[in-house]
Amino acid sequence: MSVLLEVKDLNLEFKTSRGVLKALNGITFEVRRGEVFGIVGETGCGKTVTGLSILRLLPRSAKITKGMIKFDGINLLDLPPSEMEQVRGGKAAMIFQDPSSSLNPVFTIGSQLVRVIRQHTELNAKQAEARASETLDAVGLPDIKRIMTSYPHQLSGGQQQRVMIAMALSCRPQLLLADEPTTALDVTIQAQILKLLRDLQKQFDISVILITHNLGVVAQTCDRLAVLYAGRVAEIGSTHDIFNNPQHPYTRGLMNAIPKPGSRGKKMAAIPGTVPSNPGEMTGCPFAPRCEFAFERCSMETPALLKASEGHLASCFLVEHAG
Amino acid sequence: MTNLIEVHSLKKHFRLPGGWLSGETKHVYAVDGVDLSIASGETFGLVGESGCGKTTLGRMILRLIEPTSGKVIFDGKDITAIEKSRMKPIRREMQIVFQNPLSSLSPRLRVEQIIAEPLTTHGILSKERIRPRVIELLEQVGLGRQHLDRFPHEMSGGQCQRVAVARALALNPKLIVLDEPTSALDVSVQAQIINLLDELKKTLGLTYLFISHDLNVVQHISDRIGVMYLGKLVEVGDAQDVFDEPLHPYTQALFGAIPMPVVDTKRELKVLEGNVPSPVNPPSGCRFHTRCPIAQKMCQETEPALRPVRGARQAACHFVE
Amino acid sequence: MTIPAIPTLDIESTRTWRHVVSVIVRDPLSLASLIIIVAFILMAVFANQIAPYPEQGAGKTNAANTMAPPSADNLFGADKLGRDVLSRVIVGARSALIIPIFVVVFAVLLGAPLGALAGYKGGWVDEVIMRITDLFLAFPSLLLAMAIAFALGRGLDKAAIALIISWWPWYTRIARGVAVGLRERYFVEAAQAAGVSDAVIIFRHILPNTISPILVQATVDMGTVILAMGGLAFLGLGTQPPAPDWGLMVSEGRTYMLNQWWIATYPGLAIFIVVLAFNLLGDTLRDIFDPRQYR
């Protein structure tokens, strides 16, 4: 499978009134054509910022200081804003956690869809409308005529997220970025949306990046994933490898921290401490202060991504020792 | 074991604003006839999707919301019959911890003031004994004296939630309602809080009503659980039993939809089609019949009662044996 | 496509007073505004020590010097009764500045708790309080103040009361808006669950959170109230001659505008500078407390 998106050594800082916050400190991963790629991590690990960087939707206070984002052969960081606008929503589209705030409340679903389609394609009004209803049908919405003339508030949360997905797919992108697409939804609706994402990925033969904090969602949906910690990739590999043979102590800690059937009455394995507030300032492995296996070297130098097995890498010195 | 809480056919219908132009008033049937009992020292998990009424039920048990009808018996007293002004002594016995730890703490008060507030309100400790008690509470929840002067925004989500727990413990309550106490926290921190809650329950002999949509967490912490759908309990039973073998079709669908953090090629997410109907116009008969895979004609007409099945289990479905 | 805020990086949401001061000091325009305001307040407080002719400032006439143009003796010239305009501007800062501060403070003290009560209680309490404010807000503030001042009679104290009466509803509105948002917040519910009384909840948990929006509004309002005070004085409803007042001085001087321009110009300039300073400072405070508007 060929590579669609390559992110290499991405570094990003935020300027705040309290100084510089180094949010991303060398993120490297690649997304292949036709796969669902998961980006997992806890609050503040940089997963959302990574997603926004790819589409260059960053707030003004953010600055990419180093790195490369190669999408379909082009380095997106070199593109002028006008061309970037064509990529955004055209070849690559994004959906967010809260669908209700991503839809404009004063326009009907139909008119919003048609506008997006016409902005990115050569279709005329009639063709765009046909494309809109076709896409709404593809995301499994019933009674499309009614949906087209509805306003966002007339739809349920799950339906709104389907509309967002339809909007993202309406221009037939190659890449769909979904940032916590199911977090605001109930479990039964979440299951519907996740199944839909998988089905659409096959049907339209696109790549999907699924950004989430929920390991369960990743396990059920993704082909490969990257676990982020403190603005770095802690571990990357196939879902199968990472879940069955996690290499990084952080990944292992995360998995043990989820209550599982049969764990009742037992003490849960929590990761002590909290996430560092400005990881860019730390020397050594950012997870070392919370790591039960940390040794001297961990606080001195930062481990690079080391190969555990084919296609499975972790940034931990223990991998080296094991290998 | 005696029952600390007994709830009898409790209902809450919220009136929808507006509607005087159309001449008819609409109601949200948030909780529509719930019977429930929680034994002393038990953790009762209440699960369901948003809008099922679990939060409203929790508030009514604390009488933070007035029920439309029905009774709540707390420790032998019917608290729905007591005058509102005489609730204060009963409030000492029941406390609540909320979902969002930061917004459950008053932003312009310091930790010491926040935890001391219940103590000063009820005037049970002399002034000079309040600070030692606050420190004791902080230590009980894994914080310490150094946090006394912090403002909520100076602490992490997990620390804020610990402060909220300390405040709830201040008056030595018998019951604590935990309303989604971990859902705003990261997984690694969530585990810390769950351990803390477990430990406190053991040492202080507390009773918990644990409200959550996270079924993994509920099954870990609860002795018994109740599943709610559109204002009604559809299944009640021992937590382990319900998880091992859910009886109600909704419970089955709910558990089938939880994404598990394990890679298992055999396990496909079971997808329940359709949306939750609006609690303004709940479906006739069994409320789940619009989405139920085994619904028959009778389900549209007759509402199944919550009835005992297999010993201590209860389910509200015509087809559960 | 809208971009959601990035919650993970919301470390700036904590706006402490130290932070507010540091932002003001770093922005030249708001620093200048702050300095101007402080300088004018000091000038008002120490008017008798600063003014070259304090007794003329208070109203003593000096017939020999009638309509004297600006000179070394009278930097801003003299008015038709020969009084030093500079001294009158300095002494006049008292009624022009100190009184509006009192007006705004009292309007806040009256309005904010009522608004917090309305927003927290809801129901009929809310209805009654807010319909009363609607009644007041239906009239332009200055017009209402004029009518009340006219009914109460001439005098500085009466003008001040008139302004308080027409200004408090604005703060009631703001406080109510905040309180409605807070009523559903968990910390209010937690206090209720602990048995804390409504009065304590309003004063301890709700009012402190209305401070920032009210402070912003009050700062901007200072300018408006100064103008309104001037307007009332201009119409003869506020300060009474021979006491000095910027508005009154503009009113008296406007007939001589073409030939003796200094009589009206200098007090007018003082009004302009102070009002501008308050508005600029208010804008900065709004940026700090409510940055969403300016994203």
Tab-separated table of C-alpha atoms in Angstrom, chain B residues 59 91 96 98 103-108 113 117 121-122 153 167, chain C residues 14 185-187 189-190 192-196 204-205 208-209 212:
chain	number	residue	atom	x	y	z
B	59	ARG	CA	-31.275	14.843	41.651
B	91	ARG	CA	-28.768	17.331	53.566
B	96	ILE	CA	-23.224	14.728	45.439
B	98	PHE	CA	-20.524	16.000	39.670
B	103	SER	CA	-17.163	23.623	37.074
B	104	SER	CA	-18.294	21.942	40.273
B	105	LEU	CA	-15.934	24.127	42.279
B	106	SER	CA	-16.663	27.825	42.726
B	107	PRO	CA	-13.989	29.505	40.597
B	108	ARG	CA	-13.212	32.373	42.936
B	113	GLN	CA	-13.123	27.700	51.604
B	117	GLU	CA	-18.402	25.500	53.242
B	121	THR	CA	-23.152	26.023	56.789
B	122	HIS	CA	-24.169	23.386	59.284
B	153	HIS	CA	-8.052	26.592	38.012
B	167	ARG	CA	-16.270	18.412	50.075
C	14	THR	CA	-7.200	31.844	34.134
C	185	ARG	CA	-23.392	25.134	37.011
C	186	TYR	CA	-22.436	22.318	39.284
C	187	PHE	CA	-20.840	24.396	42.005
C	189	GLU	CA	-25.904	22.828	42.750
C	190	ALA	CA	-23.224	21.481	45.075
C	192	GLN	CA	-27.567	23.680	47.335
C	193	ALA	CA	-26.915	20.028	48.049
C	194	ALA	CA	-24.868	21.026	51.088
C	195	GLY	CA	-27.815	23.036	52.391
C	196	VAL	CA	-26.275	26.478	51.807
C	204	ARG	CA	-20.554	33.982	47.741
C	205	HIS	CA	-20.888	31.957	44.567
C	208	PRO	CA	-18.007	37.326	42.551
C	209	ASN	CA	-18.281	35.829	39.082
C	212	SER	CA	-15.354	40.946	35.382
